[in-house]
mmCIF file with all atom_site columns, C-alpha atoms in Angstrom:
data_model
loop_
_atom_site.group_PDB
_atom_site.id
_atom_site.type_symbol
_atom_site.label_atom_id
_atom_site.label_alt_id
_atom_site.label_comp_id
_atom_site.label_asym_id
_atom_site.label_entity_id
_atom_site.label_seq_id
_atom_site.pdbx_PDB_ins_code
_atom_site.Cartn_x
_atom_site.Cartn_y
_atom_site.Cartn_z
_atom_site.occupancy
_atom_site.B_iso_or_equiv
_atom_site.pdbx_formal_charge
_atom_site.auth_seq_id
_atom_site.auth_comp_id
_atom_site.auth_asym_id
_atom_site.auth_atom_id
_atom_site.pdbx_PDB_model_num
ATOM 1   C CA . LYS A 1 1   ? 2.705   17.574  -16.975 1.00 0.00 ? 168 LYS A CA 1
ATOM 2   C CA . ASN A 1 2   ? 0.035   20.136  -16.153 1.00 0.00 ? 169 ASN A CA 1
ATOM 3   C CA . LEU A 1 3   ? 0.587   19.598  -12.424 1.00 0.00 ? 170 LEU A CA 1
ATOM 4   C CA . SER A 1 4   ? 4.354   19.957  -12.834 1.00 0.00 ? 171 SER A CA 1
ATOM 5   C CA . ASN A 1 5   ? 3.825   23.237  -14.665 1.00 0.00 ? 172 ASN A CA 1
ATOM 6   C CA . THR A 1 6   ? 1.398   24.511  -12.023 1.00 0.00 ? 173 THR A CA 1
ATOM 7   C CA . LEU A 1 7   ? 3.113   23.254  -8.873  1.00 0.00 ? 174 LEU A CA 1
ATOM 8   C CA . GLY A 1 8   ? 6.736   23.615  -9.945  1.00 0.00 ? 175 GLY A CA 1
ATOM 9   C CA . ASP A 1 9   ? 9.714   21.438  -10.733 1.00 0.00 ? 176 ASP A CA 1
ATOM 10  C CA . ASP A 1 10  ? 9.892   18.060  -9.026  1.00 0.00 ? 177 ASP A CA 1
ATOM 11  C CA . SER A 1 11  ? 6.284   18.291  -7.858  1.00 0.00 ? 178 SER A CA 1
ATOM 12  C CA . VAL A 1 12  ? 5.243   15.042  -9.548  1.00 0.00 ? 179 VAL A CA 1
ATOM 13  C CA . GLU A 1 13  ? 7.385   11.967  -9.003  1.00 0.00 ? 180 GLU A CA 1
ATOM 14  C CA . THR A 1 14  ? 7.013   8.328   -9.830  1.00 0.00 ? 181 THR A CA 1
ATOM 15  C CA . LYS A 1 15  ? 8.902   5.577   -8.055  1.00 0.00 ? 182 LYS A CA 1
ATOM 16  C CA . SER A 1 16  ? 9.156   7.062   -4.572  1.00 0.00 ? 183 SER A CA 1
ATOM 17  C CA . THR A 1 17  ? 10.078  5.775   -1.144  1.00 0.00 ? 184 THR A CA 1
ATOM 18  C CA . ILE A 1 18  ? 7.380   5.530   1.519   1.00 0.00 ? 185 ILE A CA 1
ATOM 19  C CA . ASP A 1 19  ? 7.809   6.288   5.211   1.00 0.00 ? 186 ASP A CA 1
ATOM 20  C CA . LEU A 1 20  ? 4.570   6.239   7.167   1.00 0.00 ? 187 LEU A CA 1
ATOM 21  C CA . ARG A 1 21  ? 6.073   7.315   10.497  1.00 0.00 ? 188 ARG A CA 1
ATOM 22  C CA . ILE A 1 22  ? 5.115   10.469  12.366  1.00 0.00 ? 189 ILE A CA 1
ATOM 23  C CA . ASN A 1 23  ? 6.697   12.043  15.446  1.00 0.00 ? 190 ASN A CA 1
ATOM 24  C CA . ASN A 1 24  ? 9.376   9.400   16.102  1.00 0.00 ? 191 ASN A CA 1
ATOM 25  C CA . ARG A 1 25  ? 9.976   5.700   15.626  1.00 0.00 ? 192 ARG A CA 1
ATOM 26  C CA . GLU A 1 26  ? 8.917   4.600   19.136  1.00 0.00 ? 193 GLU A CA 1
ATOM 27  C CA . PHE A 1 27  ? 5.817   6.803   19.199  1.00 0.00 ? 194 PHE A CA 1
ATOM 28  C CA . PHE A 1 28  ? 4.663   5.441   15.851  1.00 0.00 ? 195 PHE A CA 1
ATOM 29  C CA . LYS A 1 29  ? 5.387   1.827   16.800  1.00 0.00 ? 196 LYS A CA 1
ATOM 30  C CA . LYS A 1 30  ? 3.516   2.148   20.118  1.00 0.00 ? 197 LYS A CA 1
ATOM 31  C CA . THR A 1 31  ? 0.590   4.247   18.882  1.00 0.00 ? 198 THR A CA 1
ATOM 32  C CA . PHE A 1 32  ? -0.052  2.786   15.435  1.00 0.00 ? 199 PHE A CA 1
ATOM 33  C CA . PRO A 1 33  ? 1.279   -0.817  15.508  1.00 0.00 ? 200 PRO A CA 1
ATOM 34  C CA . TYR A 1 34  ? -0.671  -1.907  12.450  1.00 0.00 ? 201 TYR A CA 1
ATOM 35  C CA . PHE A 1 35  ? 0.666   0.949   10.328  1.00 0.00 ? 202 PHE A CA 1
ATOM 36  C CA . GLN A 1 36  ? 4.146   0.309   11.773  1.00 0.00 ? 203 GLN A CA 1
ATOM 37  C CA . GLU A 1 37  ? 3.831   -3.249  10.451  1.00 0.00 ? 204 GLU A CA 1
ATOM 38  C CA . LEU A 1 38  ? 2.860   -1.909  7.020   1.00 0.00 ? 205 LEU A CA 1
ATOM 39  C CA . ASN A 1 39  ? 5.766   0.549   7.168   1.00 0.00 ? 206 ASN A CA 1
ATOM 40  C CA . GLN A 1 40  ? 8.176   -2.330  7.846   1.00 0.00 ? 207 GLN A CA 1
ATOM 41  C CA . LYS A 1 41  ? 6.831   -4.210  4.835   1.00 0.00 ? 208 LYS A CA 1
ATOM 42  C CA . LEU A 1 42  ? 7.323   -1.127  2.659   1.00 0.00 ? 209 LEU A CA 1
ATOM 43  C CA . ASN A 1 43  ? 10.927  -0.602  3.731   1.00 0.00 ? 210 ASN A CA 1
ATOM 44  C CA . SER A 1 44  ? 14.127  -2.601  3.960   1.00 0.00 ? 211 SER A CA 1
ATOM 45  C CA . ARG A 1 45  ? 15.271  -3.878  7.333   1.00 0.00 ? 212 ARG A CA 1
ATOM 46  C CA . THR A 1 46  ? 18.859  -3.137  6.267   1.00 0.00 ? 213 THR A CA 1
ATOM 47  C CA . GLY A 1 47  ? 18.117  0.477   5.334   1.00 0.00 ? 214 GLY A CA 1
ATOM 48  C CA . GLU A 1 48  ? 18.339  -0.162  1.595   1.00 0.00 ? 215 GLU A CA 1
ATOM 49  C CA . ARG A 1 49  ? 16.356  2.394   -0.429  1.00 0.00 ? 216 ARG A CA 1
ATOM 50  C CA . ILE A 1 50  ? 13.172  0.820   -1.780  1.00 0.00 ? 217 ILE A CA 1
ATOM 51  C CA . GLU A 1 51  ? 11.214  2.725   -4.388  1.00 0.00 ? 218 GLU A CA 1
ATOM 52  C CA . HIS A 1 52  ? 7.585   1.885   -4.963  1.00 0.00 ? 219 HIS A CA 1
ATOM 53  C CA . ASP A 1 53  ? 5.408   2.090   -8.065  1.00 0.00 ? 220 ASP A CA 1
ATOM 54  C CA . THR A 1 54  ? 3.661   5.280   -7.008  1.00 0.00 ? 221 THR A CA 1
ATOM 55  C CA . ILE A 1 55  ? 2.704   8.733   -8.142  1.00 0.00 ? 222 ILE A CA 1
ATOM 56  C CA . ASN A 1 56  ? 3.764   11.349  -5.600  1.00 0.00 ? 223 ASN A CA 1
ATOM 57  C CA . ILE A 1 57  ? 2.275   14.809  -6.050  1.00 0.00 ? 224 ILE A CA 1
ATOM 58  C CA . VAL A 1 58  ? 3.945   17.333  -3.766  1.00 0.00 ? 225 VAL A CA 1
ATOM 59  C CA . PHE A 1 59  ? 3.417   21.038  -3.297  1.00 0.00 ? 226 PHE A CA 1
ATOM 60  C CA . ARG A 1 60  ? 6.333   22.013  -1.063  1.00 0.00 ? 227 ARG A CA 1
ATOM 61  C CA . TYR A 1 61  ? 6.144   25.794  -1.156  1.00 0.00 ? 228 TYR A CA 1
ATOM 62  C CA . ALA A 1 62  ? 2.422   26.491  -1.083  1.00 0.00 ? 229 ALA A CA 1
ATOM 63  C CA . ARG A 1 63  ? 2.901   29.485  1.211   1.00 0.00 ? 230 ARG A CA 1
ATOM 64  C CA . THR A 1 64  ? 4.994   31.226  -1.472  1.00 0.00 ? 231 THR A CA 1
ATOM 65  C CA . LYS A 1 65  ? 1.917   31.085  -3.722  1.00 0.00 ? 232 LYS A CA 1
ATOM 66  C CA . ASN A 1 66  ? -0.163  32.810  -1.023  1.00 0.00 ? 233 ASN A CA 1
ATOM 67  C CA . LEU A 1 67  ? -1.854  29.580  0.045   1.00 0.00 ? 234 LEU A CA 1
ATOM 68  C CA . PRO A 1 68  ? -2.508  28.993  3.768   1.00 0.00 ? 235 PRO A CA 1
ATOM 69  C CA . LEU A 1 69  ? -0.613  25.680  3.783   1.00 0.00 ? 236 LEU A CA 1
ATOM 70  C CA . ASP A 1 70  ? 3.123   25.034  3.861   1.00 0.00 ? 237 ASP A CA 1
ATOM 71  C CA . TYR A 1 71  ? 3.224   21.541  2.368   1.00 0.00 ? 238 TYR A CA 1
ATOM 72  C CA . VAL A 1 72  ? 0.705   19.300  0.648   1.00 0.00 ? 239 VAL A CA 1
ATOM 73  C CA . GLY A 1 73  ? 1.526   15.785  -0.523  1.00 0.00 ? 240 GLY A CA 1
ATOM 74  C CA . PHE A 1 74  ? -0.597  13.111  -2.170  1.00 0.00 ? 241 PHE A CA 1
ATOM 75  C CA . LEU A 1 75  ? 0.809   9.616   -2.663  1.00 0.00 ? 242 LEU A CA 1
ATOM 76  C CA . PHE A 1 76  ? -1.088  7.338   -5.049  1.00 0.00 ? 243 PHE A CA 1
ATOM 77  C CA . SER A 1 77  ? -0.630  3.785   -6.234  1.00 0.00 ? 244 SER A CA 1
ATOM 78  C CA . LYS A 1 78  ? 0.421   4.013   -9.857  1.00 0.00 ? 245 LYS A CA 1
ATOM 79  C CA . ARG A 1 79  ? -1.392  0.745   -10.626 1.00 0.00 ? 246 ARG A CA 1
ATOM 80  C CA . THR A 1 80  ? -4.767  1.424   -8.974  1.00 0.00 ? 247 THR A CA 1
ATOM 81  C CA . LYS A 1 81  ? -4.656  5.262   -8.867  1.00 0.00 ? 248 LYS A CA 1
ATOM 82  C CA . TYR A 1 82  ? -6.034  5.069   -5.293  1.00 0.00 ? 249 TYR A CA 1
ATOM 83  C CA . PRO A 1 83  ? -4.546  7.317   -2.615  1.00 0.00 ? 250 PRO A CA 1
ATOM 84  C CA . LEU A 1 84  ? -2.132  5.650   -0.197  1.00 0.00 ? 251 LEU A CA 1
ATOM 85  C CA . LEU A 1 85  ? -1.280  8.623   1.960   1.00 0.00 ? 252 LEU A CA 1
ATOM 86  C CA . ILE A 1 86  ? -2.042  12.331  2.221   1.00 0.00 ? 253 ILE A CA 1
ATOM 87  C CA . LYS A 1 87  ? 0.147   14.782  4.175   1.00 0.00 ? 254 LYS A CA 1
ATOM 88  C CA . VAL A 1 88  ? -0.540  18.436  4.931   1.00 0.00 ? 255 VAL A CA 1
ATOM 89  C CA . HIS A 1 89  ? 1.604   20.818  7.017   1.00 0.00 ? 256 HIS A CA 1
ATOM 90  C CA . PHE A 1 90  ? 0.675   24.325  8.131   1.00 0.00 ? 257 PHE A CA 1
ATOM 91  C CA . LYS A 1 91  ? 1.846   26.815  10.756  1.00 0.00 ? 258 LYS A CA 1
ATOM 92  C CA . ASN A 1 92  ? -1.355  28.793  11.227  1.00 0.00 ? 259 ASN A CA 1
ATOM 93  C CA . ASP A 1 93  ? -4.858  27.388  11.084  1.00 0.00 ? 260 ASP A CA 1
ATOM 94  C CA . ASP A 1 94  ? -6.131  30.147  8.794   1.00 0.00 ? 261 ASP A CA 1
ATOM 95  C CA . LEU A 1 95  ? -8.701  27.782  7.256   1.00 0.00 ? 262 LEU A CA 1
ATOM 96  C CA . ASN A 1 96  ? -10.121 26.582  10.608  1.00 0.00 ? 263 ASN A CA 1
ATOM 97  C CA . ILE A 1 97  ? -9.100  23.041  9.704   1.00 0.00 ? 264 ILE A CA 1
ATOM 98  C CA . ILE A 1 98  ? -9.044  21.850  13.309  1.00 0.00 ? 265 ILE A CA 1
ATOM 99  C CA . LYS A 1 99  ? -12.550 23.157  14.011  1.00 0.00 ? 266 LYS A CA 1
ATOM 100 C CA . THR A 1 100 ? -13.799 21.608  10.757  1.00 0.00 ? 267 THR A CA 1
ATOM 101 C CA . LEU A 1 101 ? -12.318 18.204  11.653  1.00 0.00 ? 268 LEU A CA 1
ATOM 102 C CA . TYR A 1 102 ? -14.108 18.268  15.015  1.00 0.00 ? 269 TYR A CA 1
ATOM 103 C CA . GLU A 1 103 ? -17.393 19.324  13.400  1.00 0.00 ? 270 GLU A CA 1
ATOM 104 C CA . ARG A 1 104 ? -17.185 16.743  10.641  1.00 0.00 ? 271 ARG A CA 1
ATOM 105 C CA . TYR A 1 105 ? -15.716 13.739  12.476  1.00 0.00 ? 272 TYR A CA 1
ATOM 106 C CA . GLY A 1 106 ? -16.529 14.372  16.144  1.00 0.00 ? 273 GLY A CA 1
ATOM 107 C CA . THR A 1 107 ? -14.289 13.977  19.146  1.00 0.00 ? 274 THR A CA 1
ATOM 108 C CA . PRO A 1 108 ? -10.957 12.349  18.322  1.00 0.00 ? 275 PRO A CA 1
ATOM 109 C CA . GLU A 1 109 ? -8.745  10.086  20.353  1.00 0.00 ? 276 GLU A CA 1
ATOM 110 C CA . ILE A 1 110 ? -6.109  12.308  21.996  1.00 0.00 ? 277 ILE A CA 1
ATOM 111 C CA . ILE A 1 111 ? -2.577  10.897  21.997  1.00 0.00 ? 278 ILE A CA 1
ATOM 112 C CA . PRO A 1 112 ? -0.100  12.807  24.184  1.00 0.00 ? 279 PRO A CA 1
ATOM 113 C CA . TRP A 1 113 ? 3.572   12.971  23.272  1.00 0.00 ? 280 TRP A CA 1
ATOM 114 C CA . LYS A 1 114 ? 6.532   12.847  25.607  1.00 0.00 ? 281 LYS A CA 1
ATOM 115 C CA . GLN A 1 115 ? 7.524   16.224  24.185  1.00 0.00 ? 282 GLN A CA 1
ATOM 116 C CA . GLU A 1 116 ? 5.880   19.165  25.952  1.00 0.00 ? 283 GLU A CA 1
ATOM 117 C CA . ASN A 1 117 ? 3.114   20.849  23.904  1.00 0.00 ? 284 ASN A CA 1
ATOM 118 C CA . GLY A 1 118 ? 3.118   17.939  21.465  1.00 0.00 ? 285 GLY A CA 1
ATOM 119 C CA . LYS A 1 119 ? 0.099   15.738  20.890  1.00 0.00 ? 286 LYS A CA 1
ATOM 120 C CA . SER A 1 120 ? -1.834  14.005  18.152  1.00 0.00 ? 287 SER A CA 1
ATOM 121 C CA . LEU A 1 121 ? -5.546  13.735  17.535  1.00 0.00 ? 288 LEU A CA 1
ATOM 122 C CA . CYS A 1 122 ? -6.744  10.617  15.750  1.00 0.00 ? 289 CYS A CA 1
ATOM 123 C CA . TRP A 1 123 ? -9.968  9.931   13.883  1.00 0.00 ? 290 TRP A CA 1
ATOM 124 C CA . LYS A 1 124 ? -10.689 6.460   12.538  1.00 0.00 ? 291 LYS A CA 1
ATOM 125 C CA . LYS A 1 125 ? -13.033 5.424   9.762   1.00 0.00 ? 292 LYS A CA 1
ATOM 126 C CA . ALA A 1 126 ? -13.138 1.719   8.997   1.00 0.00 ? 293 ALA A CA 1
ATOM 127 C CA . ARG A 1 127 ? -9.425  0.877   8.849   1.00 0.00 ? 294 ARG A CA 1
ATOM 128 C CA . ASP A 1 128 ? -8.235  4.286   7.643   1.00 0.00 ? 295 ASP A CA 1
ATOM 129 C CA . ILE A 1 129 ? -6.965  6.900   10.047  1.00 0.00 ? 296 ILE A CA 1
ATOM 130 C CA . LEU A 1 130 ? -6.580  10.656  10.015  1.00 0.00 ? 297 LEU A CA 1
ATOM 131 C CA . VAL A 1 131 ? -3.969  12.019  12.406  1.00 0.00 ? 298 VAL A CA 1
ATOM 132 C CA . LEU A 1 132 ? -3.585  15.693  13.263  1.00 0.00 ? 299 LEU A CA 1
ATOM 133 C CA . SER A 1 133 ? -0.385  16.373  15.168  1.00 0.00 ? 300 SER A CA 1
ATOM 134 C CA . PHE A 1 134 ? 0.555   19.494  17.093  1.00 0.00 ? 301 PHE A CA 1
ATOM 135 C CA . VAL A 1 135 ? 4.318   19.695  16.634  1.00 0.00 ? 302 VAL A CA 1
ATOM 136 C CA . PRO A 1 136 ? 6.035   22.322  18.789  1.00 0.00 ? 303 PRO A CA 1
ATOM 137 C CA . ASP A 1 137 ? 8.588   24.486  17.002  1.00 0.00 ? 304 ASP A CA 1
ATOM 138 C CA . GLU A 1 138 ? 11.800  25.656  18.689  1.00 0.00 ? 305 GLU A CA 1
ATOM 139 C CA . PHE A 1 139 ? 9.793   28.238  20.679  1.00 0.00 ? 306 PHE A CA 1
ATOM 140 C CA . GLY A 1 140 ? 7.077   25.791  21.764  1.00 0.00 ? 307 GLY A CA 1
ATOM 141 C CA . ASN A 1 141 ? 4.474   27.147  19.329  1.00 0.00 ? 308 ASN A CA 1
ATOM 142 C CA . PRO A 1 142 ? 2.468   24.450  17.567  1.00 0.00 ? 309 PRO A CA 1
ATOM 143 C CA . GLU A 1 143 ? 2.858   23.663  13.913  1.00 0.00 ? 310 GLU A CA 1
ATOM 144 C CA . TYR A 1 144 ? 0.296   21.300  12.479  1.00 0.00 ? 311 TYR A CA 1
ATOM 145 C CA . GLU A 1 145 ? 0.708   18.120  10.476  1.00 0.00 ? 312 GLU A CA 1
ATOM 146 C CA . ILE A 1 146 ? -2.146  16.075  9.072   1.00 0.00 ? 313 ILE A CA 1
ATOM 147 C CA . VAL A 1 147 ? -1.600  12.569  7.745   1.00 0.00 ? 314 VAL A CA 1
ATOM 148 C CA . ILE A 1 148 ? -4.305  10.326  6.321   1.00 0.00 ? 315 ILE A CA 1
ATOM 149 C CA . TYR A 1 149 ? -3.448  6.630   5.974   1.00 0.00 ? 316 TYR A CA 1
ATOM 150 C CA . PHE A 1 150 ? -5.482  4.455   3.608   1.00 0.00 ? 317 PHE A CA 1
ATOM 151 C CA . ALA A 1 151 ? -5.036  0.913   4.932   1.00 0.00 ? 318 ALA A CA 1
ATOM 152 C CA . ASN A 1 152 ? -6.612  -1.088  2.084   1.00 0.00 ? 319 ASN A CA 1
ATOM 153 C CA . ALA A 1 153 ? -4.666  0.777   -0.591  1.00 0.00 ? 320 ALA A CA 1
ATOM 154 C CA . LEU A 1 154 ? -1.378  0.338   1.302   1.00 0.00 ? 321 LEU A CA 1
ATOM 155 C CA . GLU A 1 155 ? -2.057  -3.379  1.746   1.00 0.00 ? 322 GLU A CA 1
ATOM 156 C CA . SER A 1 156 ? -2.890  -3.715  -1.941  1.00 0.00 ? 323 SER A CA 1
ATOM 157 C CA . LEU A 1 157 ? 0.380   -2.030  -2.910  1.00 0.00 ? 324 LEU A CA 1
ATOM 158 C CA . ILE A 1 158 ? 2.357   -4.361  -0.629  1.00 0.00 ? 325 ILE A CA 1
ATOM 159 C CA . THR A 1 159 ? 0.605   -7.464  -1.975  1.00 0.00 ? 326 THR A CA 1
ATOM 160 C CA . THR A 1 160 ? 1.090   -6.412  -5.598  1.00 0.00 ? 327 THR A CA 1
ATOM 161 C CA . GLU A 1 161 ? 4.785   -5.680  -5.044  1.00 0.00 ? 328 GLU A CA 1
ATOM 162 C CA . GLN A 1 162 ? 5.339   -9.009  -3.250  1.00 0.00 ? 329 GLN A CA 1
ATOM 163 C CA . GLN A 1 163 ? 3.661   -10.891 -6.112  1.00 0.00 ? 330 GLN A CA 1
ATOM 164 C CA . LYS A 1 164 ? 5.783   -9.030  -8.667  1.00 0.00 ? 331 LYS A CA 1
ATOM 165 C CA . ARG A 1 165 ? 9.010   -9.854  -6.784  1.00 0.00 ? 332 ARG A CA 1
ATOM 166 C CA . GLN A 1 166 ? 8.017   -13.526 -6.612  1.00 0.00 ? 333 GLN A CA 1
ATOM 167 C CA . GLN A 1 167 ? 7.221   -13.578 -10.321 1.00 0.00 ? 334 GLN A CA 1
ATOM 168 C CA . ASP A 1 168 ? 10.521  -11.850 -11.152 1.00 0.00 ? 335 ASP A CA 1
ATOM 169 C CA . PHE A 1 169 ? 12.415  -14.466 -9.110  1.00 0.00 ? 336 PHE A CA 1
ATOM 170 C CA . LEU A 1 170 ? 10.583  -17.324 -10.812 1.00 0.00 ? 337 LEU A CA 1
ATOM 171 C CA . GLU A 1 171 ? 11.157  -15.850 -14.261 1.00 0.00 ? 338 GLU A CA 1
ATOM 172 C CA . SER A 1 172 ? 14.852  -15.368 -13.569 1.00 0.00 ? 339 SER A CA 1
ATOM 173 C CA . GLY A 1 173 ? 15.173  -19.026 -12.530 1.00 0.00 ? 340 GLY A CA 1
ATOM 174 C CA . LYS A 1 174 ? 16.128  -18.221 -8.957  1.00 0.00 ? 341 LYS A CA 1
ATOM 175 C CA . LYS A 1 175 ? 14.616  -19.987 -5.975  1.00 0.00 ? 342 LYS A CA 1
ATOM 176 C CA . ILE A 1 176 ? 12.685  -18.063 -3.359  1.00 0.00 ? 343 ILE A CA 1
ATOM 177 C CA . PHE A 1 177 ? 13.938  -18.792 0.131   1.00 0.00 ? 344 PHE A CA 1
#
């Protein structure tokens, strides 16, 4: 409730959808096959909306509050309270985020895009990844997107949800095919 009051209406949601993709479907599938596999497990193959037992804290209009970021989102497992995903978008690197990432984590893997002026930088720690993408706007100027994927927490969410679905089927007397 405090976060909703501070960050604004609809800033805290439970039961949200999850889409791990960045850039486009083919880029994500080719570049991050393991996280593509997790994304497929989190979503319906038929396009049906699947909501997960999560807490989604979103600050969509940070710039209007004189903050140097445009969007900040934290997605947590409601059961474990561990982060699943963190997303940050900004147009200008007023906080020297890029320089700080290099200083803290070293040289990243550079992943070029098909789109001119687009690329992603990727840092890996254990099975988690931090991706900083340079996304060209309509004039070719970069906008920045950071996504942090927490592999173990995402796997745990998937496993827990699969077990719950199986239990629900068994309790309802239906067979699992």
